[in-house]
mmCIF file of C-alpha atoms in Angstrom:
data_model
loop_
_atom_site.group_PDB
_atom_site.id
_atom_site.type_symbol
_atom_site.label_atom_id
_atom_site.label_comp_id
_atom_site.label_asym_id
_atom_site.label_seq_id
_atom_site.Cartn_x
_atom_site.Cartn_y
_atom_site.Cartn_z
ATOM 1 C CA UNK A 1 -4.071 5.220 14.504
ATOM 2 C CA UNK A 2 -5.723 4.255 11.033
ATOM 3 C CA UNK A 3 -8.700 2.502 10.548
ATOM 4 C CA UNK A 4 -7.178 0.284 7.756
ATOM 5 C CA UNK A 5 -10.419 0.836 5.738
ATOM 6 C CA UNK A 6 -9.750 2.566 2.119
ATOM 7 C CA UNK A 7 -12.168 5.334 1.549
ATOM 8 C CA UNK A 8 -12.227 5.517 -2.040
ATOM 9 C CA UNK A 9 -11.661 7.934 -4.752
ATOM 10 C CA UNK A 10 -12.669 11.450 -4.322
ATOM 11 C CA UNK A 11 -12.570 14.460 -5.751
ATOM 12 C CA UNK A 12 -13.384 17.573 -4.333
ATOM 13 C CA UNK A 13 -15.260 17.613 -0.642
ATOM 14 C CA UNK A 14 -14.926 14.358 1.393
ATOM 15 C CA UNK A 15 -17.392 13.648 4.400
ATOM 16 C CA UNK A 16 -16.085 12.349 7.117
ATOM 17 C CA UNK A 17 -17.812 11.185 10.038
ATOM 18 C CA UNK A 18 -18.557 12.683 13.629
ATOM 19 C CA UNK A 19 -15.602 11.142 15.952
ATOM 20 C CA UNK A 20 -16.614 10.700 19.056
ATOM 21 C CA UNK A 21 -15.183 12.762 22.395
ATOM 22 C CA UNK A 22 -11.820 12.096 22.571
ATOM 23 C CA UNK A 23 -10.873 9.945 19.051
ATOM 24 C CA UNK A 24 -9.141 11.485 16.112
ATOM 25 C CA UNK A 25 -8.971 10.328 13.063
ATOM 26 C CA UNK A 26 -6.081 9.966 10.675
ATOM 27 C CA UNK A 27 -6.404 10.312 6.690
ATOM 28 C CA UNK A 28 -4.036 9.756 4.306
ATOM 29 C CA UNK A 29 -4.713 11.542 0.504
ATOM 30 C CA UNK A 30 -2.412 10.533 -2.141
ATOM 31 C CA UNK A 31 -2.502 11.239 -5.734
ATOM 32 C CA UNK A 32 -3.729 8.791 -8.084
ATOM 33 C CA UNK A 33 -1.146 7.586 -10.240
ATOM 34 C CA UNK A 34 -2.185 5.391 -13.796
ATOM 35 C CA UNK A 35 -0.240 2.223 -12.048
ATOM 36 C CA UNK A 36 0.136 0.834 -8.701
ATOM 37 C CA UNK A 37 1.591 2.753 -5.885
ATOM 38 C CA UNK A 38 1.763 2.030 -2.236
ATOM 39 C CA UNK A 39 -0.312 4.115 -0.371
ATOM 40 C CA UNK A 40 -0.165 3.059 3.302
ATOM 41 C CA UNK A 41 0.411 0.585 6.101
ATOM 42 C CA UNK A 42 -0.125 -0.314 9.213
ATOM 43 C CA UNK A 43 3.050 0.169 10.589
ATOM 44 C CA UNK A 44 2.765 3.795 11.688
ATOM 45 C CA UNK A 45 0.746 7.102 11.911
ATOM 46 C CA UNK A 46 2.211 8.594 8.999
ATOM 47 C CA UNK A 47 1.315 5.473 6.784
ATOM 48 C CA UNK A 48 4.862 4.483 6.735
ATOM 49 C CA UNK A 49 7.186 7.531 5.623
ATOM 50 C CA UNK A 50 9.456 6.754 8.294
ATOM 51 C CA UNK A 51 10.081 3.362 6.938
ATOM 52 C CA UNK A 52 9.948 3.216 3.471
ATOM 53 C CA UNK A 53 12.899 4.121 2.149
ATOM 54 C CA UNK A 54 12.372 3.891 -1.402
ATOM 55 C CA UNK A 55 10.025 3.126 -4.422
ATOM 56 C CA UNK A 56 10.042 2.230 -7.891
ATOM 57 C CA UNK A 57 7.691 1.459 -10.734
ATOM 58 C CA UNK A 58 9.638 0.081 -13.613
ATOM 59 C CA UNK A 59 9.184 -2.719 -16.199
ATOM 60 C CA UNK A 60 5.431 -3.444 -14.406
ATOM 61 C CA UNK A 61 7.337 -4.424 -11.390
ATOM 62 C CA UNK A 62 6.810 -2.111 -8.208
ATOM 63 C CA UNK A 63 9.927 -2.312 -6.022
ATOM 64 C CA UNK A 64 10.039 -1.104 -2.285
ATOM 65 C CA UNK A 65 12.713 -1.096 -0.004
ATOM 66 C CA UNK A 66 11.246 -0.963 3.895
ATOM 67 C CA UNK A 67 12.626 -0.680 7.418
ATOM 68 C CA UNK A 68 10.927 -2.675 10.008
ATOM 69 C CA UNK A 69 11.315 -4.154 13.175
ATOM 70 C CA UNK A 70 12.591 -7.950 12.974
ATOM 71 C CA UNK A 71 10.151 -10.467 13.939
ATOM 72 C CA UNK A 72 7.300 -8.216 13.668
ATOM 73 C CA UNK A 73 4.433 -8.035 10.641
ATOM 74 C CA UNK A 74 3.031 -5.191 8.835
ATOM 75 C CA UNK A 75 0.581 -4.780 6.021
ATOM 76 C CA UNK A 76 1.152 -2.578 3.527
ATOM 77 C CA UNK A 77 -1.523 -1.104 0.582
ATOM 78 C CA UNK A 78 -1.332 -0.738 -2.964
ATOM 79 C CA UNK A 79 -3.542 0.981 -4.951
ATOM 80 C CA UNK A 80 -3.783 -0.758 -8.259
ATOM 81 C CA UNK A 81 -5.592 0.449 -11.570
ATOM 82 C CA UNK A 82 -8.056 -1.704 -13.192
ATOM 83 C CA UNK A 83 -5.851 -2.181 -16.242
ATOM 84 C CA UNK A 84 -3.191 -3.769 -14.027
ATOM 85 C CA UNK A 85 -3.283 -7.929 -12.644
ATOM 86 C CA UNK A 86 -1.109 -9.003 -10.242
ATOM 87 C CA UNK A 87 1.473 -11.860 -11.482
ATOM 88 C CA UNK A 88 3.409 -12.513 -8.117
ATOM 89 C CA UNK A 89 4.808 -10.775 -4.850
ATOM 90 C CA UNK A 90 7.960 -11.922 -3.715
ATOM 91 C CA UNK A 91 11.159 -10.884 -1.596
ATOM 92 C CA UNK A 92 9.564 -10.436 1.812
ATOM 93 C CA UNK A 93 5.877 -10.402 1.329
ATOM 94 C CA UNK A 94 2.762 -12.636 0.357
ATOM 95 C CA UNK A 95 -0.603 -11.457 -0.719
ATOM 96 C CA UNK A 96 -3.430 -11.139 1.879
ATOM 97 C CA UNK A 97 -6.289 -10.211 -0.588
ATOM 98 C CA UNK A 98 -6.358 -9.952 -4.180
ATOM 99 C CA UNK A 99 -7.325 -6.304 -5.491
ATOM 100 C CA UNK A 100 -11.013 -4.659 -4.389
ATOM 101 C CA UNK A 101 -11.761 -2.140 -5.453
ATOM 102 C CA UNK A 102 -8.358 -1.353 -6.992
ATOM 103 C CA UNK A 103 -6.782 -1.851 -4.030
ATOM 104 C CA UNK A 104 -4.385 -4.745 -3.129
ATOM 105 C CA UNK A 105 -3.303 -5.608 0.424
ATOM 106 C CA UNK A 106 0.213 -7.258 1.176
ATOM 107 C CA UNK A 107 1.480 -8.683 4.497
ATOM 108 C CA UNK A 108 5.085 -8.295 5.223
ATOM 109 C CA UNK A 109 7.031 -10.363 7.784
ATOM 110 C CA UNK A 110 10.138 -9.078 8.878
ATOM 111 C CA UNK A 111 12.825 -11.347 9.548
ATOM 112 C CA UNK A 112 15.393 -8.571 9.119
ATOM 113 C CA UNK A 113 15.281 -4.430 10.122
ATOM 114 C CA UNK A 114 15.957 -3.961 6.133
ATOM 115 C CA UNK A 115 13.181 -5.970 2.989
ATOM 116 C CA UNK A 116 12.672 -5.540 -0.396
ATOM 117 C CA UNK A 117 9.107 -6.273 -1.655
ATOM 118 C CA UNK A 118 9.054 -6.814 -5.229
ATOM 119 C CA UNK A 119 5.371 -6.943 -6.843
ATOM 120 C CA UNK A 120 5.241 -7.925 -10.394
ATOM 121 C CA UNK A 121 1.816 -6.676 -12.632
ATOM 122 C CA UNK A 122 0.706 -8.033 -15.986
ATOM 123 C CA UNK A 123 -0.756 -5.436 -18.110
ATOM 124 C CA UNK A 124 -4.190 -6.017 -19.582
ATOM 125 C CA UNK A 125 -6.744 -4.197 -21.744
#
């Protein structure tokens, strides 16, 4: 359903491309927030809001409690500021590739229906 590709930042009008007879195409928009925030994965259509059953952004730690099928893996995006590093991911993921172009991508194995993944940023000017 998504292309796992990040289109960037926009503002305004975004282009999309021709689909061909018989594709869609699925696009998530989310609001950009001034520190990381999950903004999809790959686990469904609807970039995981019938999964995730909660998030938090406190202390520069970004907590989020998912639902997932055991003994499956998902990858999950976060969309982190420039300002931000990452210091460690722990509790039920490890990090597939570092941030580019402020995004981070983070690869979840479920060994249980119920995980909390627990990212922890450093701040830096």
């Amino acid at each position: 359903f998504w292309a796992q590709k990040y289109l960037g930042r926009v503002s305004g009008h975004l282009l999309c491309k021709e689909l061909d007879l018989g594709s869609c195409q699925i696009i998530a928009l989310c609001p950009v927030q001034e520190h990381p925030q999950l903004i999809a994965s790959s686990r469904h259509v609807s970039m995981d809001a019938v999964s995730v059953n909660s998030h938090l952004w406190k202390n520069n730690e970004l907590t989020v409690n998912i639902k997932g099928v055991p003994n499956t893996v998902e990858y999950y995006w976060f969309h982190v500021p420039g300002k931000y590093v990452v210091e460690s991911v722990w509790e039920g993921g490890h990090i597939v590739s570092s941030p580019n172009n402020e995004v981070l991508k983070v690869c979840v194995a479920f060994s249980a229906s119920d995980t909390v993944l627990k990212i922890k940023f450093k701040y830096s000017l």
